[in-house]
XYZ file of C-alpha atoms in Angstrom:
294
model
C 42.172 -23.196 -47.728
C 39.334 -23.415 -50.670
C 41.130 -23.269 -54.264
C 37.902 -21.345 -55.734
C 38.837 -18.081 -57.725
C 38.012 -14.776 -55.545
C 34.628 -14.718 -57.654
C 33.307 -17.989 -56.521
C 33.717 -17.313 -52.715
C 30.780 -16.748 -50.863
C 30.728 -12.909 -50.666
C 30.752 -10.860 -47.323
C 27.436 -9.366 -46.127
C 27.948 -6.321 -48.430
C 27.522 -8.394 -51.038
C 24.450 -9.954 -49.922
C 22.910 -7.381 -48.982
C 23.797 -5.689 -52.867
C 22.339 -8.964 -54.350
C 18.925 -8.708 -52.313
C 18.259 -5.140 -53.699
C 18.922 -6.098 -56.785
C 16.440 -9.083 -56.865
C 13.668 -6.580 -54.894
C 14.296 -4.232 -57.976
C 14.126 -7.287 -60.338
C 11.033 -8.567 -58.770
C 9.484 -5.103 -58.544
C 9.649 -4.393 -62.399
C 8.207 -7.922 -63.320
C 11.557 -9.696 -64.355
C 12.576 -12.832 -64.533
C 15.887 -14.429 -63.771
C 15.806 -14.926 -67.681
C 15.231 -11.606 -68.192
C 17.884 -10.569 -66.390
C 19.949 -12.693 -67.870
C 19.397 -11.277 -71.454
C 20.628 -7.856 -70.463
C 23.753 -8.989 -69.010
C 24.266 -11.903 -71.651
C 24.557 -14.479 -69.324
C 23.180 -17.291 -67.529
C 20.293 -16.825 -65.246
C 21.977 -19.327 -62.739
C 24.738 -16.624 -62.598
C 21.973 -14.069 -61.723
C 20.708 -16.055 -59.111
C 24.255 -16.515 -57.760
C 24.477 -12.735 -57.898
C 21.326 -12.207 -55.959
C 22.492 -14.808 -53.451
C 26.064 -13.102 -52.912
C 28.281 -15.772 -54.473
C 29.876 -14.205 -57.195
C 31.209 -10.760 -57.505
C 28.668 -7.435 -59.566
C 30.645 -5.556 -61.365
C 29.716 -1.967 -61.489
C 28.665 -1.534 -65.297
C 26.759 -4.781 -64.681
C 24.389 -3.132 -61.501
C 23.716 -0.266 -63.771
C 22.536 -2.121 -66.866
C 20.609 -4.187 -64.607
C 19.210 -0.733 -62.923
C 18.143 0.293 -66.174
C 16.998 -2.514 -67.650
C 14.628 -2.280 -64.195
C 13.410 1.370 -64.512
C 15.256 2.656 -62.176
C 17.018 5.843 -63.242
C 17.482 7.902 -60.152
C 21.438 9.094 -60.094
C 21.351 8.278 -56.216
C 20.317 4.770 -56.504
C 22.864 4.224 -59.099
C 25.371 5.659 -57.239
C 24.028 4.092 -53.887
C 24.372 0.659 -55.284
C 27.517 1.321 -57.226
C 29.573 2.363 -54.511
C 27.855 -0.429 -52.573
C 29.585 -2.702 -55.319
C 32.865 -1.337 -55.382
C 33.134 -1.339 -52.027
C 32.181 -5.186 -51.312
C 34.658 -6.497 -54.714
C 37.312 -4.268 -53.810
C 37.746 -5.593 -50.210
C 37.056 -9.261 -51.395
C 39.907 -8.818 -54.206
C 42.590 -6.702 -52.589
C 41.990 -7.079 -48.875
C 45.492 -7.177 -47.179
C 43.812 -10.164 -45.004
C 44.118 -12.894 -47.697
C 47.923 -13.484 -47.780
C 47.049 -14.973 -44.146
C 43.997 -17.348 -45.363
C 45.433 -20.534 -43.888
C 44.900 -19.504 -40.249
C 41.418 -17.530 -40.834
C 38.461 -19.363 -40.364
C 35.506 -18.388 -43.088
C 33.420 -16.299 -40.175
C 36.894 -14.226 -39.033
C 37.992 -13.579 -42.327
C 34.254 -12.229 -43.135
C 34.630 -10.271 -39.878
C 37.767 -8.366 -40.869
C 36.474 -7.647 -44.154
C 33.443 -5.822 -43.103
C 36.011 -4.227 -40.749
C 37.998 -2.432 -42.693
C 34.476 -1.037 -44.757
C 32.817 -0.365 -41.601
C 31.820 2.867 -40.567
C 31.264 1.762 -36.824
C 31.881 -1.272 -34.164
C 29.399 -0.950 -31.520
C 30.521 -4.161 -28.976
C 29.741 -5.861 -25.715
C 32.652 -8.012 -24.100
C 32.348 -10.571 -21.258
C 35.759 -11.550 -20.561
C 38.276 -10.348 -23.438
C 39.601 -6.714 -24.007
C 38.105 -5.982 -27.720
C 40.271 -7.622 -30.592
C 41.067 -4.076 -31.751
C 42.524 -2.526 -28.144
C 44.326 -5.924 -27.365
C 48.379 -5.358 -27.093
C 50.559 -8.060 -28.817
C 51.213 -9.968 -25.519
C 47.514 -10.067 -24.772
C 46.733 -11.276 -28.365
C 49.657 -13.789 -28.392
C 48.467 -15.249 -24.949
C 44.922 -15.397 -25.978
C 46.019 -16.992 -29.373
C 48.000 -19.857 -27.717
C 45.117 -20.600 -25.215
C 42.858 -21.577 -27.760
C 44.836 -24.262 -29.439
C 43.375 -23.471 -32.214
C 47.044 -23.018 -34.444
C 49.219 -26.005 -34.049
C 52.733 -24.263 -35.013
C 54.623 -21.046 -33.583
C 54.379 -19.969 -37.393
C 50.358 -20.279 -37.322
C 50.302 -18.380 -34.261
C 52.688 -15.387 -35.329
C 50.873 -15.137 -38.590
C 47.143 -14.662 -36.436
C 48.815 -12.209 -33.857
C 50.092 -10.342 -37.157
C 46.395 -10.064 -38.571
C 45.029 -9.015 -35.301
C 47.606 -6.460 -34.852
C 46.945 -4.949 -38.405
C 43.367 -4.765 -38.027
C 44.214 -1.865 -34.960
C 45.860 0.371 -37.940
C 41.785 0.958 -38.779
C 41.227 3.492 -35.445
C 43.828 5.677 -36.908
C 42.758 5.427 -40.730
C 41.061 8.619 -42.285
C 38.105 8.511 -41.584
C 39.068 6.399 -38.366
C 36.837 3.719 -37.584
C 34.497 4.705 -34.387
C 34.831 2.240 -32.165
C 32.357 1.952 -28.313
C 33.165 -0.937 -26.519
C 31.036 -2.081 -23.333
C 33.203 -4.408 -20.927
C 32.254 -6.589 -17.780
C 34.242 -6.019 -15.533
C 35.625 -9.195 -15.547
C 37.476 -8.417 -18.123
C 39.624 -6.303 -15.772
C 40.173 -9.639 -14.060
C 40.845 -12.287 -16.308
C 44.346 -12.704 -16.149
C 45.194 -13.209 -19.129
C 49.086 -13.778 -19.875
C 50.137 -13.184 -16.277
C 49.911 -10.017 -14.075
C 52.579 -8.028 -16.270
C 50.717 -8.704 -19.722
C 47.483 -7.454 -17.918
C 48.970 -4.339 -16.246
C 50.089 -3.310 -19.653
C 46.923 -3.996 -21.574
C 44.670 -2.121 -19.029
C 47.230 0.577 -19.305
C 46.916 0.188 -23.105
C 42.995 0.266 -22.946
C 42.996 3.475 -20.563
C 45.067 5.007 -23.118
C 42.585 4.015 -26.059
C 39.870 5.256 -24.372
C 41.398 8.720 -24.574
C 40.791 8.593 -28.391
C 38.466 10.662 -29.889
C 37.229 7.861 -32.016
C 36.532 4.896 -28.969
C 34.492 4.796 -26.279
C 35.200 2.378 -23.344
C 33.053 2.153 -20.421
C 32.890 -0.959 -18.081
C 29.634 -2.697 -16.896
C 30.620 -3.160 -13.089
C 29.764 -6.359 -10.991
C 27.298 -4.021 -9.036
C 25.169 -3.681 -11.550
C 23.940 -7.423 -11.264
C 21.943 -9.490 -13.935
C 21.860 -8.246 -17.242
C 20.577 -9.146 -20.897
C 24.073 -9.217 -22.644
C 25.478 -11.736 -19.733
C 24.493 -14.568 -22.365
C 28.298 -13.562 -24.625
C 29.997 -11.241 -26.627
C 28.822 -9.330 -29.765
C 29.652 -6.832 -32.271
C 27.355 -4.810 -34.184
C 29.258 -3.475 -37.689
C 27.979 0.152 -39.052
C 28.517 1.278 -42.915
C 28.697 4.569 -44.687
C 27.128 2.955 -47.801
C 23.386 4.268 -47.516
C 22.253 0.898 -48.807
C 23.974 -1.103 -46.229
C 22.381 -2.277 -43.072
C 24.282 -2.820 -39.756
C 25.010 -6.264 -39.166
C 25.684 -8.369 -36.188
C 28.410 -11.223 -35.430
C 27.609 -12.861 -32.183
C 28.879 -15.795 -30.056
C 26.588 -18.505 -29.143
C 27.697 -22.521 -27.855
C 27.976 -23.571 -31.808
C 30.378 -20.473 -32.533
C 29.726 -17.360 -33.911
C 27.003 -16.683 -36.358
C 25.760 -13.658 -38.569
C 22.865 -11.812 -37.805
C 21.681 -9.563 -40.590
C 17.653 -9.438 -40.620
C 16.375 -5.837 -39.543
C 14.426 -7.159 -35.871
C 17.459 -9.300 -34.742
C 19.416 -6.204 -35.328
C 17.566 -3.982 -33.924
C 17.214 -6.231 -30.779
C 20.737 -6.306 -30.229
C 20.792 -2.532 -30.883
C 18.631 -2.467 -27.940
C 20.673 -4.598 -26.275
C 23.716 -2.696 -26.618
C 22.245 0.487 -25.690
C 20.942 -0.935 -22.099
C 24.138 -2.234 -21.186
C 25.969 0.746 -22.061
C 22.923 2.897 -19.611
C 23.873 0.540 -17.294
C 27.671 1.086 -17.516
C 30.045 3.295 -15.811
C 30.915 6.471 -17.137
C 33.886 6.756 -19.480
C 35.728 8.887 -16.796
C 34.570 6.175 -14.036
C 35.297 3.345 -16.144
C 38.765 4.639 -16.815
C 39.302 5.077 -12.757
C 37.981 1.418 -12.485
C 40.159 0.151 -15.614
C 43.259 1.975 -13.180
C 42.125 0.231 -10.144
C 41.889 -3.377 -11.293
C 45.400 -2.649 -13.247
C 46.950 -1.937 -9.467
C 45.442 -5.290 -8.250
C 47.588 -6.927 -11.130
C 50.533 -6.106 -9.092
C 50.047 -8.098 -6.758
């Protein structure tokens, strides 16, 4: 784990979006980073790091900059100060910080964003979504990954994944919409008993008002999401755009540009259209669970 302080760590996606908006407003006002530094009585290097999402931006600094940039509408001030509070609070006080040694940077960023997200849309090709995994299923996946060397590290990672699931019962709860390849129901993770319990839990979760689970059956044939899993996170903050976390052959990557995010939204919509209805999906999950009894 890096020895850098919280204020020096690269920001979450929310922090980068705040920095992008502050840069846009500064440039629209015809001011330089030196001008912004004079407003905050800091170096222009710090202003650049703020705009790149590399350091925390305090709400009073956001207010001072907006006033200097000629932005006086209360709604604009409220949007950006709320975005700053959301990004800063989660980076500094997130429950997951105590698990730092077992969390890769990308996963830590994801957990941070999931904690402030309003919704998650996900397509999964081989695994049950983390938010819906049982503890035994999580443990089997964690051990099989061979990413952790000790039993203690495995236990910690399992604890993180189980703690994330509290977002589904928070007030307000996270809204989860998941489309699963039928292969997810057949991949025998942890053995027959673990899979029976997991599929039963999946069926139960699908009954929650804030959770939607649909299965894309093998009979659908080729489809645009076959290349791999991805997640699309949506946020309550009005200035925050949706972001995508997608797997590729070299690992998971963040996609933040509007055309990329829009493309994944279209992929997900197509997957939902091709998937079975929620009722039909529960029926298929139940049938596949019975096959793990053999």
